[in-house]
């Protein structure tokens, strides 16, 4: 049911954004797959990894798996995470909240920071006991990267893709 809801929600918001942005005929939910954007996705994933993984390991929040192996399940997990987590969260946080705050503040930085902290705070329930603040902090940092990807590209696709990739790598590499 959640998958059906996610797909319905995505199409509803895309239609709604089209109505809002009639003048430009450009939706902020457009999904572009240009080579430049994939390069940006790769760079952002590396950037997130360079910052978040050492912080997570130092605080004990992240623990590497001892037996890392890729399985067919991980491909299915990537698709599931894309549709139910990356897509939904990025539409809400970058597509709606950050976009609206950009208009309120007339500046990208305050809206990026507020949206990222809100994003981090909504992840409090994912943390193991004793690591709630760590999780919120690391999710907020990831939110800064996702918001930057959205703003630089003008499309949600890089944010959705990087978010999905980060969550899938988390599943594969860490306990």
CSV table of C-alpha atoms in Angstrom, one decimal:
chain,number,residue,atom,x,y,z
A,1,UNK,CA,0.0,0.0,0.0
A,2,UNK,CA,2.8,2.4,0.8
A,3,UNK,CA,4.3,1.9,-2.7
A,4,UNK,CA,1.0,2.7,-4.3
A,5,UNK,CA,0.6,5.7,-2.1
A,6,UNK,CA,4.1,6.9,-3.0
A,7,UNK,CA,3.5,6.7,-6.7
A,8,UNK,CA,0.1,8.4,-6.4
A,9,UNK,CA,1.7,11.1,-4.2
A,10,UNK,CA,4.5,11.7,-6.7
A,11,UNK,CA,2.1,12.1,-9.6
A,12,UNK,CA,-0.3,14.3,-7.6
A,13,UNK,CA,2.5,16.6,-6.5
A,14,UNK,CA,3.9,16.8,-10.1
A,15,UNK,CA,0.5,17.8,-11.4
A,16,UNK,CA,0.1,20.3,-8.6
A,17,UNK,CA,3.5,21.8,-9.3
A,18,UNK,CA,2.7,22.0,-13.0
A,19,UNK,CA,-0.4,24.1,-12.1
A,20,UNK,CA,1.6,26.3,-9.8
A,21,UNK,CA,4.4,26.9,-12.4
A,22,UNK,CA,2.2,27.4,-15.4
A,23,UNK,CA,4.0,30.6,-16.4
A,24,UNK,CA,7.3,28.9,-16.9
A,25,UNK,CA,5.8,25.5,-18.0
A,26,UNK,CA,8.6,24.0,-15.8
A,27,UNK,CA,7.9,21.7,-12.9
A,28,UNK,CA,10.3,21.6,-10.0
A,29,UNK,CA,9.6,17.9,-9.9
A,30,UNK,CA,11.0,17.2,-13.3
A,31,UNK,CA,13.3,14.2,-13.4
A,32,UNK,CA,16.4,14.8,-15.6
A,33,UNK,CA,19.0,12.2,-16.3
A,34,UNK,CA,21.7,14.2,-18.0
A,35,UNK,CA,25.3,13.2,-17.8
A,36,UNK,CA,26.2,16.4,-15.8
A,37,UNK,CA,23.7,15.5,-13.2
A,38,UNK,CA,25.0,12.0,-12.7
A,39,UNK,CA,28.5,13.5,-12.3
A,40,UNK,CA,27.0,15.8,-9.6
A,41,UNK,CA,25.3,12.8,-8.0
A,42,UNK,CA,28.6,10.9,-7.8
A,43,UNK,CA,30.4,13.9,-6.4
A,44,UNK,CA,27.7,14.5,-3.8
A,45,UNK,CA,27.7,10.8,-2.7
A,46,UNK,CA,31.5,11.0,-2.3
A,47,UNK,CA,31.1,14.3,-0.4
A,48,UNK,CA,28.5,12.9,2.0
A,49,UNK,CA,30.6,9.8,2.5
A,50,UNK,CA,33.8,11.7,3.3
A,51,UNK,CA,32.0,13.7,6.0
A,52,UNK,CA,29.4,11.4,7.5
A,53,UNK,CA,31.2,8.0,7.5
A,54,UNK,CA,34.2,9.2,9.6
A,55,UNK,CA,31.8,11.1,12.0
A,56,UNK,CA,29.6,8.0,12.3
A,57,UNK,CA,32.5,5.7,12.9
A,58,UNK,CA,34.2,8.0,15.5
A,59,UNK,CA,31.0,8.4,17.5
A,60,UNK,CA,30.2,4.6,17.4
A,61,UNK,CA,27.0,5.3,15.5
A,62,UNK,CA,28.2,3.4,12.5
A,63,UNK,CA,29.7,0.0,12.6
A,64,UNK,CA,31.0,-1.7,9.5
A,65,UNK,CA,29.7,-5.1,8.5
A,66,UNK,CA,32.4,-7.7,8.6
A,67,UNK,CA,31.0,-9.8,5.8
A,68,UNK,CA,30.1,-7.3,3.0
A,69,UNK,CA,28.7,-8.9,-0.1
A,70,UNK,CA,26.4,-7.6,-2.8
A,71,UNK,CA,23.2,-9.7,-3.4
A,72,UNK,CA,20.3,-9.5,-5.8
A,73,UNK,CA,18.3,-8.3,-2.8
A,74,UNK,CA,20.3,-5.1,-2.8
A,75,UNK,CA,19.1,-4.2,-6.3
A,76,UNK,CA,15.5,-4.8,-5.2
A,77,UNK,CA,16.2,-2.7,-2.1
A,78,UNK,CA,17.6,0.1,-4.2
A,79,UNK,CA,14.4,0.2,-6.2
A,80,UNK,CA,12.2,0.0,-3.1
A,81,UNK,CA,14.2,2.7,-1.3
A,82,UNK,CA,14.0,4.9,-4.4
A,83,UNK,CA,10.2,4.6,-4.6
A,84,UNK,CA,9.3,4.7,-1.0
A,85,UNK,CA,12.0,6.7,0.8
A,86,UNK,CA,14.1,8.8,-1.6
A,87,UNK,CA,11.3,9.9,-3.8
A,88,UNK,CA,8.8,10.6,-1.0
A,89,UNK,CA,11.2,12.4,1.4
A,90,UNK,CA,12.8,14.5,-1.3
A,91,UNK,CA,9.5,15.6,-2.8
A,92,UNK,CA,8.4,16.7,0.7
A,93,UNK,CA,11.6,18.2,2.0
A,94,UNK,CA,13.2,19.7,-1.2
A,95,UNK,CA,10.3,19.9,-3.5
A,96,UNK,CA,7.8,21.4,-1.1
A,97,UNK,CA,9.4,22.7,2.1
A,98,UNK,CA,12.7,24.0,0.7
A,99,UNK,CA,11.0,25.4,-2.4
A,100,UNK,CA,8.5,27.3,-0.2
A,101,UNK,CA,11.1,28.6,2.2
A,102,UNK,CA,13.2,29.8,-0.7
A,103,UNK,CA,10.3,32.1,-1.6
A,104,UNK,CA,9.8,33.2,2.0
A,105,UNK,CA,13.4,34.0,2.7
A,106,UNK,CA,14.4,35.1,-0.9
A,107,UNK,CA,17.7,33.3,-0.2
A,108,UNK,CA,18.8,29.8,-0.5
A,109,UNK,CA,21.0,29.4,2.6
A,110,UNK,CA,18.3,29.9,5.4
A,111,UNK,CA,15.9,27.6,3.6
A,112,UNK,CA,18.5,25.0,3.0
A,113,UNK,CA,19.5,25.0,6.7
A,114,UNK,CA,16.0,25.0,8.1
A,115,UNK,CA,14.9,22.2,5.7
A,116,UNK,CA,18.0,20.2,6.5
A,117,UNK,CA,17.4,20.4,10.3
A,118,UNK,CA,13.7,19.6,9.8
A,119,UNK,CA,14.8,16.6,7.7
A,120,UNK,CA,17.2,15.5,10.4
A,121,UNK,CA,14.6,15.9,13.2
A,122,UNK,CA,12.1,13.7,11.3
A,123,UNK,CA,14.7,10.9,11.5
A,124,UNK,CA,14.8,10.8,15.3
A,125,UNK,CA,12.8,7.6,15.4
A,126,UNK,CA,15.2,5.7,13.2
A,127,UNK,CA,18.0,5.8,15.7
A,128,UNK,CA,19.0,3.2,18.2
A,129,UNK,CA,18.6,4.2,21.9
A,130,UNK,CA,21.4,6.6,22.8
A,131,UNK,CA,22.1,7.7,19.3
A,132,UNK,CA,19.2,9.9,18.6
A,133,UNK,CA,21.2,13.2,18.5
A,134,UNK,CA,23.9,11.5,16.4
A,135,UNK,CA,21.3,10.4,13.8
A,136,UNK,CA,19.6,13.8,13.7
A,137,UNK,CA,22.9,15.5,13.2
A,138,UNK,CA,24.1,13.1,10.5
A,139,UNK,CA,20.7,13.2,8.7
A,140,UNK,CA,20.8,17.0,8.8
A,141,UNK,CA,24.2,17.0,7.2
A,142,UNK,CA,22.9,14.6,4.5
A,143,UNK,CA,19.9,17.0,4.1
A,144,UNK,CA,22.4,19.8,3.3
A,145,UNK,CA,23.9,17.7,0.5
A,146,UNK,CA,20.4,16.7,-0.8
A,147,UNK,CA,19.2,20.3,-0.8
A,148,UNK,CA,22.3,21.5,-2.5
A,149,UNK,CA,21.9,18.8,-5.2
A,150,UNK,CA,18.3,20.0,-5.7
A,151,UNK,CA,19.2,23.6,-5.9
A,152,UNK,CA,22.2,23.2,-8.2
A,153,UNK,CA,20.4,21.1,-10.7
A,154,UNK,CA,16.9,22.6,-10.5
A,155,UNK,CA,15.6,19.0,-10.4
A,156,UNK,CA,14.7,16.6,-7.7
A,157,UNK,CA,16.3,13.7,-9.4
A,158,UNK,CA,19.9,14.2,-8.1
A,159,UNK,CA,18.6,14.6,-4.5
A,160,UNK,CA,16.4,11.5,-4.9
A,161,UNK,CA,19.1,9.4,-6.5
A,162,UNK,CA,21.8,10.4,-4.0
A,163,UNK,CA,19.4,9.9,-1.1
A,164,UNK,CA,18.6,6.4,-2.4
A,165,UNK,CA,22.2,5.6,-3.0
A,166,UNK,CA,23.2,6.7,0.5
A,167,UNK,CA,20.4,4.6,2.1
A,168,UNK,CA,21.3,1.6,0.0
A,169,UNK,CA,25.0,1.8,0.9
A,170,UNK,CA,24.0,2.1,4.5
A,171,UNK,CA,22.0,-1.1,4.2
A,172,UNK,CA,25.0,-2.9,2.5
A,173,UNK,CA,27.9,-1.6,4.5
A,174,UNK,CA,26.8,-0.9,8.0
A,175,UNK,CA,25.1,-2.8,10.9
